[in-house]
Amino acid sequence: MTSTDVLVTEAEQLVRSRLEELLAAHDPTTTPAVEFAGARFDAGLAWVSFPVGFGGLDVHPDLQGIVERRLRQVGAPSELERNVIGYGMAAPTVLTHGTDEQRRRFLRPLFTCEEIWCQLFSEPGAGSDVAGLAMRAVADGDEWVVNGQKVWTTLAHTARWGLLLARTDPEAEKHRGVTYFVVDMQAPGVEVRPLRQMTGEAEFNEVFFTDVRIPDSGRLDAVGAGWRVAMTTLMNERVAIGGGVSSRNTGPIHEALHIWRQRGGGTPVERDRLMRLWVDADVARLTNMRARELRRAGTPGPEGSVAKLISAELNKDIYAFCVDLLGMTGTLYPTHYEMRRPERAGNSGDVRHAFLRSRANSIEGGTSEIMRNILGERVLGLAGEPRVDKGVPWSQVPHS
């Protein structure tokens, strides 16, 4: 046995012992979700790879699987869907680029879902090209005054905090003149308006900022370093959206298999289509497993873009198949198409809703076209697309 094996064994023992101590002190079936999540954070079992005192035990991230499996087994409460941006994007970004004071302030209430987070990147004129953003942040003493508009902001109507990219130096190149902030969504001058989707819901929003003041203590990393911080957020976002490693025959493909069995099968053409989707789903699962083994603590690499691209296109194909299998029943939408603003992200569990919601998968978190560009340039080493804005100050680049 090598010294590394000994360290891994000791780390695993630490995680398992903390788990049993947590469960002994807090019955997961009766303890309120917020209280249980707080105790879990304090035990270092929120994200085991995070430092001690910030929700972790400073051990290898692979050991997180032990925690998740054990807590699912005992029926522990989880509020992940209420705070997908917080868990998947805000937490690793604050950990990587925040000060200890910021980590202490934000990480625990984020994990307990006492404070929900949103991501304020896209703008009407800067979607796929986020670095072209126009929102301005101007220094005023120890504060920043922010004006502009963001769009397609998931769950902004429930959020207390937002991850905000703003331009602080319009005379720098577009990637260099950007700074990253944490903004209070309840601050004066922040207005959240719903964007109704084809599902009938308004999970997305547009957010307007009018002379919003952010203290300099709300800045993550250095002035002008916003793009570097954004890369941490975006890479984690793509892993969060498409990089989860699930068991075989779970997720969207489970829905297809369930409908197939419920209907007693189908035509040979439908069976061939189902099997092709099943193979694609399992290849995606195995690809995510391999990517997980290759990842180390820190910012994920381009494999997150692989997972995100595959999951987005596969989800659309599987749910389209499900609706086709349902025949005329597939046209019967489960609600009266009333306008509502959900408190959780994702689909409602009905495949007809999931079919409509999945259309957004190839847009949110980076379009499939952008994912293909990233893979072509950074993984395959292909030539990048021509850029006319390279080396040019943002203020001199034509904007829509």
JSON list of N, CA and C in Angstrom, two decimals, residues 123 133-140 143-148 150 164-170 177-181 209 211-214 216 219 223-224:
[
{"chain": "A", "resi": 123, "resn": "GLU", "atom": "N", "xyz": [-26.84, 39.66, -21.66]},
{"chain": "A", "resi": 123, "resn": "GLU", "atom": "CA", "xyz": [-27.52, 40.93, -21.93]},
{"chain": "A", "resi": 123, "resn": "GLU", "atom": "C", "xyz": [-28.18, 40.85, -23.30]},
{"chain": "A", "resi": 133, "resn": "LEU", "atom": "N", "xyz": [-20.41, 42.49, -23.11]},
{"chain": "A", "resi": 133, "resn": "LEU", "atom": "CA", "xyz": [-21.42, 43.12, -22.26]},
{"chain": "A", "resi": 133, "resn": "LEU", "atom": "C", "xyz": [-21.22, 44.63, -22.13]},
{"chain": "A", "resi": 134, "resn": "ALA", "atom": "N", "xyz": [-22.36, 45.32, -21.94]},
{"chain": "A", "resi": 134, "resn": "ALA", "atom": "CA", "xyz": [-22.33, 46.78, -21.90]},
{"chain": "A", "resi": 134, "resn": "ALA", "atom": "C", "xyz": [-22.65, 47.35, -20.52]},
{"chain": "A", "resi": 135, "resn": "MET", "atom": "N", "xyz": [-23.12, 46.53, -19.58]},
{"chain": "A", "resi": 135, "resn": "MET", "atom": "CA", "xyz": [-23.46, 47.07, -18.26]},
{"chain": "A", "resi": 135, "resn": "MET", "atom": "C", "xyz": [-22.25, 47.75, -17.66]},
{"chain": "A", "resi": 136, "resn": "ARG", "atom": "N", "xyz": [-22.45, 48.99, -17.14]},
{"chain": "A", "resi": 136, "resn": "ARG", "atom": "CA", "xyz": [-21.35, 49.77, -16.61]},
{"chain": "A", "resi": 136, "resn": "ARG", "atom": "C", "xyz": [-21.37, 49.79, -15.08]},
{"chain": "A", "resi": 137, "resn": "ALA", "atom": "N", "xyz": [-20.18, 49.73, -14.53]},
{"chain": "A", "resi": 137, "resn": "ALA", "atom": "CA", "xyz": [-19.98, 49.94, -13.09]},
{"chain": "A", "resi": 137, "resn": "ALA", "atom": "C", "xyz": [-18.92, 51.02, -12.95]},
{"chain": "A", "resi": 138, "resn": "VAL", "atom": "N", "xyz": [-19.30, 52.11, -12.31]},
{"chain": "A", "resi": 138, "resn": "VAL", "atom": "CA", "xyz": [-18.41, 53.27, -12.16]},
{"chain": "A", "resi": 138, "resn": "VAL", "atom": "C", "xyz": [-18.06, 53.44, -10.69]},
{"chain": "A", "resi": 139, "resn": "ALA", "atom": "N", "xyz": [-16.77, 53.56, -10.38]},
{"chain": "A", "resi": 139, "resn": "ALA", "atom": "CA", "xyz": [-16.33, 53.72, -9.00]},
{"chain": "A", "resi": 139, "resn": "ALA", "atom": "C", "xyz": [-16.77, 55.07, -8.44]},
{"chain": "A", "resi": 140, "resn": "ASP", "atom": "N", "xyz": [-17.27, 55.02, -7.20]},
{"chain": "A", "resi": 140, "resn": "ASP", "atom": "CA", "xyz": [-17.66, 56.25, -6.50]},
{"chain": "A", "resi": 140, "resn": "ASP", "atom": "C", "xyz": [-17.27, 56.07, -5.03]},
{"chain": "A", "resi": 143, "resn": "GLU", "atom": "N", "xyz": [-17.66, 52.62, -3.24]},
{"chain": "A", "resi": 143, "resn": "GLU", "atom": "CA", "xyz": [-18.81, 51.95, -3.84]},
{"chain": "A", "resi": 143, "resn": "GLU", "atom": "C", "xyz": [-18.69, 51.96, -5.36]},
{"chain": "A", "resi": 144, "resn": "TRP", "atom": "N", "xyz": [-19.53, 51.14, -6.00]},
{"chain": "A", "resi": 144, "resn": "TRP", "atom": "CA", "xyz": [-19.64, 51.11, -7.46]},
{"chain": "A", "resi": 144, "resn": "TRP", "atom": "C", "xyz": [-21.08, 51.40, -7.83]},
{"chain": "A", "resi": 145, "resn": "VAL", "atom": "N", "xyz": [-21.29, 52.26, -8.80]},
{"chain": "A", "resi": 145, "resn": "VAL", "atom": "CA", "xyz": [-22.64, 52.59, -9.27]},
{"chain": "A", "resi": 145, "resn": "VAL", "atom": "C", "xyz": [-22.87, 51.85, -10.58]},
{"chain": "A", "resi": 146, "resn": "VAL", "atom": "N", "xyz": [-23.90, 51.02, -10.60]},
{"chain": "A", "resi": 146, "resn": "VAL", "atom": "CA", "xyz": [-24.13, 50.11, -11.72]},
{"chain": "A", "resi": 146, "resn": "VAL", "atom": "C", "xyz": [-25.41, 50.47, -12.46]},
{"chain": "A", "resi": 147, "resn": "ASN", "atom": "N", "xyz": [-25.31, 50.51, -13.81]},
{"chain": "A", "resi": 147, "resn": "ASN", "atom": "CA", "xyz": [-26.46, 50.76, -14.66]},
{"chain": "A", "resi": 147, "resn": "ASN", "atom": "C", "xyz": [-26.44, 49.81, -15.86]},
{"chain": "A", "resi": 148, "resn": "GLY", "atom": "N", "xyz": [-27.61, 49.32, -16.23]},
{"chain": "A", "resi": 148, "resn": "GLY", "atom": "CA", "xyz": [-27.70, 48.43, -17.40]},
{"chain": "A", "resi": 148, "resn": "GLY", "atom": "C", "xyz": [-28.79, 47.40, -17.24]},
{"chain": "A", "resi": 150, "resn": "LYS", "atom": "N", "xyz": [-29.70, 43.03, -17.65]},
{"chain": "A", "resi": 150, "resn": "LYS", "atom": "CA", "xyz": [-29.35, 41.63, -17.84]},
{"chain": "A", "resi": 150, "resn": "LYS", "atom": "C", "xyz": [-30.61, 40.87, -18.25]},
{"chain": "A", "resi": 164, "resn": "LEU", "atom": "N", "xyz": [-22.63, 39.04, -10.73]},
{"chain": "A", "resi": 164, "resn": "LEU", "atom": "CA", "xyz": [-22.77, 40.11, -11.71]},
{"chain": "A", "resi": 164, "resn": "LEU", "atom": "C", "xyz": [-21.45, 40.42, -12.42]},
{"chain": "A", "resi": 165, "resn": "LEU", "atom": "N", "xyz": [-21.50, 40.45, -13.75]},
{"chain": "A", "resi": 165, "resn": "LEU", "atom": "CA", "xyz": [-20.38, 40.93, -14.57]},
{"chain": "A", "resi": 165, "resn": "LEU", "atom": "C", "xyz": [-20.72, 42.32, -15.08]},
{"chain": "A", "resi": 166, "resn": "ALA", "atom": "N", "xyz": [-19.81, 43.27, -14.88]},
{"chain": "A", "resi": 166, "resn": "ALA", "atom": "CA", "xyz": [-20.04, 44.65, -15.35]},
{"chain": "A", "resi": 166, "resn": "ALA", "atom": "C", "xyz": [-18.75, 45.22, -15.91]},
{"chain": "A", "resi": 167, "resn": "ARG", "atom": "N", "xyz": [-18.89, 46.16, -16.84]},
{"chain": "A", "resi": 167, "resn": "ARG", "atom": "CA", "xyz": [-17.72, 46.77, -17.48]},
{"chain": "A", "resi": 167, "resn": "ARG", "atom": "C", "xyz": [-17.25, 47.96, -16.65]},
{"chain": "A", "resi": 168, "resn": "THR", "atom": "N", "xyz": [-16.00, 47.89, -16.21]},
{"chain": "A", "resi": 168, "resn": "THR", "atom": "CA", "xyz": [-15.44, 48.97, -15.40]},
{"chain": "A", "resi": 168, "resn": "THR", "atom": "C", "xyz": [-14.41, 49.80, -16.17]},
{"chain": "A", "resi": 169, "resn": "ASP", "atom": "N", "xyz": [-13.98, 49.31, -17.34]},
{"chain": "A", "resi": 169, "resn": "ASP", "atom": "CA", "xyz": [-13.01, 50.07, -18.15]},
{"chain": "A", "resi": 169, "resn": "ASP", "atom": "C", "xyz": [-13.35, 49.90, -19.63]},
{"chain": "A", "resi": 170, "resn": "PRO", "atom": "N", "xyz": [-14.17, 50.78, -20.19]},
{"chain": "A", "resi": 170, "resn": "PRO", "atom": "CA", "xyz": [-14.55, 50.64, -21.60]},
{"chain": "A", "resi": 170, "resn": "PRO", "atom": "C", "xyz": [-13.42, 50.89, -22.57]},
{"chain": "A", "resi": 177, "resn": "GLY", "atom": "N", "xyz": [-11.61, 44.62, -19.51]},
{"chain": "A", "resi": 177, "resn": "GLY", "atom": "CA", "xyz": [-12.20, 45.75, -18.80]},
{"chain": "A", "resi": 177, "resn": "GLY", "atom": "C", "xyz": [-13.42, 45.39, -17.98]},
{"chain": "A", "resi": 178, "resn": "VAL", "atom": "N", "xyz": [-13.50, 44.12, -17.54]},
{"chain": "A", "resi": 178, "resn": "VAL", "atom": "CA", "xyz": [-14.69, 43.62, -16.86]},
{"chain": "A", "resi": 178, "resn": "VAL", "atom": "C", "xyz": [-14.35, 43.27, -15.41]},
{"chain": "A", "resi": 179, "resn": "THR", "atom": "N", "xyz": [-15.26, 43.57, -14.49]},
{"chain": "A", "resi": 179, "resn": "THR", "atom": "CA", "xyz": [-15.06, 43.25, -13.08]},
{"chain": "A", "resi": 179, "resn": "THR", "atom": "C", "xyz": [-16.27, 42.46, -12.57]},
{"chain": "A", "resi": 180, "resn": "TYR", "atom": "N", "xyz": [-16.03, 41.61, -11.61]},
{"chain": "A", "resi": 180, "resn": "TYR", "atom": "CA", "xyz": [-17.03, 40.65, -11.11]},
{"chain": "A", "resi": 180, "resn": "TYR", "atom": "C", "xyz": [-17.50, 41.09, -9.72]},
{"chain": "A", "resi": 181, "resn": "PHE", "atom": "N", "xyz": [-18.82, 41.12, -9.53]},
{"chain": "A", "resi": 181, "resn": "PHE", "atom": "CA", "xyz": [-19.39, 41.56, -8.26]},
{"chain": "A", "resi": 181, "resn": "PHE", "atom": "C", "xyz": [-20.42, 40.56, -7.74]},
{"chain": "A", "resi": 209, "resn": "PHE", "atom": "N", "xyz": [-30.93, 47.50, -13.82]},
{"chain": "A", "resi": 209, "resn": "PHE", "atom": "CA", "xyz": [-30.16, 48.17, -12.76]},
{"chain": "A", "resi": 209, "resn": "PHE", "atom": "C", "xyz": [-30.14, 49.67, -13.04]},
{"chain": "A", "resi": 211, "resn": "ASP", "atom": "N", "xyz": [-28.74, 52.99, -11.24]},
{"chain": "A", "resi": 211, "resn": "ASP", "atom": "CA", "xyz": [-27.93, 53.59, -10.17]},
{"chain": "A", "resi": 211, "resn": "ASP", "atom": "C", "xyz": [-27.86, 52.70, -8.93]},
{"chain": "A", "resi": 212, "resn": "VAL", "atom": "N", "xyz": [-27.65, 51.41, -9.15]},
{"chain": "A", "resi": 212, "resn": "VAL", "atom": "CA", "xyz": [-27.52, 50.46, -8.04]},
{"chain": "A", "resi": 212, "resn": "VAL", "atom": "C", "xyz": [-26.13, 50.59, -7.44]},
{"chain": "A", "resi": 213, "resn": "ARG", "atom": "N", "xyz": [-26.07, 50.71, -6.13]},
{"chain": "A", "resi": 213, "resn": "ARG", "atom": "CA", "xyz": [-24.78, 50.87, -5.45]},
{"chain": "A", "resi": 213, "resn": "ARG", "atom": "C", "xyz": [-24.33, 49.55, -4.84]},
{"chain": "A", "resi": 214, "resn": "ILE", "atom": "N", "xyz": [-23.10, 49.15, -5.20]},
{"chain": "A", "resi": 214, "resn": "ILE", "atom": "CA", "xyz": [-22.50, 47.93, -4.66]},
{"chain": "A", "resi": 214, "resn": "ILE", "atom": "C", "xyz": [-21.25, 48.33, -3.90]},
{"chain": "A", "resi": 216, "resn": "ASP", "atom": "N", "xyz": [-17.54, 48.12, -2.37]},
{"chain": "A", "resi": 216, "resn": "ASP", "atom": "CA", "xyz": [-16.36, 47.47, -2.93]},
{"chain": "A", "resi": 216, "resn": "ASP", "atom": "C", "xyz": [-16.10, 46.12, -2.28]},
{"chain": "A", "resi": 219, "resn": "ARG", "atom": "N", "xyz": [-17.00, 43.11, -4.39]},
{"chain": "A", "resi": 219, "resn": "ARG", "atom": "CA", "xyz": [-16.21, 42.76, -5.58]},
{"chain": "A", "resi": 219, "resn": "ARG", "atom": "C", "xyz": [-15.46, 41.46, -5.35]},
{"chain": "A", "resi": 223, "resn": "VAL", "atom": "N", "xyz": [-10.05, 44.42, -9.65]},
{"chain": "A", "resi": 223, "resn": "VAL", "atom": "CA", "xyz": [-10.71, 45.22, -10.67]},
{"chain": "A", "resi": 223, "resn": "VAL", "atom": "C", "xyz": [-10.11, 44.84, -12.03]},
{"chain": "A", "resi": 224, "resn": "GLY", "atom": "N", "xyz": [-10.97, 44.55, -12.99]},
{"chain": "A", "resi": 224, "resn": "GLY", "atom": "CA", "xyz": [-10.52, 44.16, -14.32]},
{"chain": "A", "resi": 224, "resn": "GLY", "atom": "C", "xyz": [-10.26, 42.68, -14.49]}
]
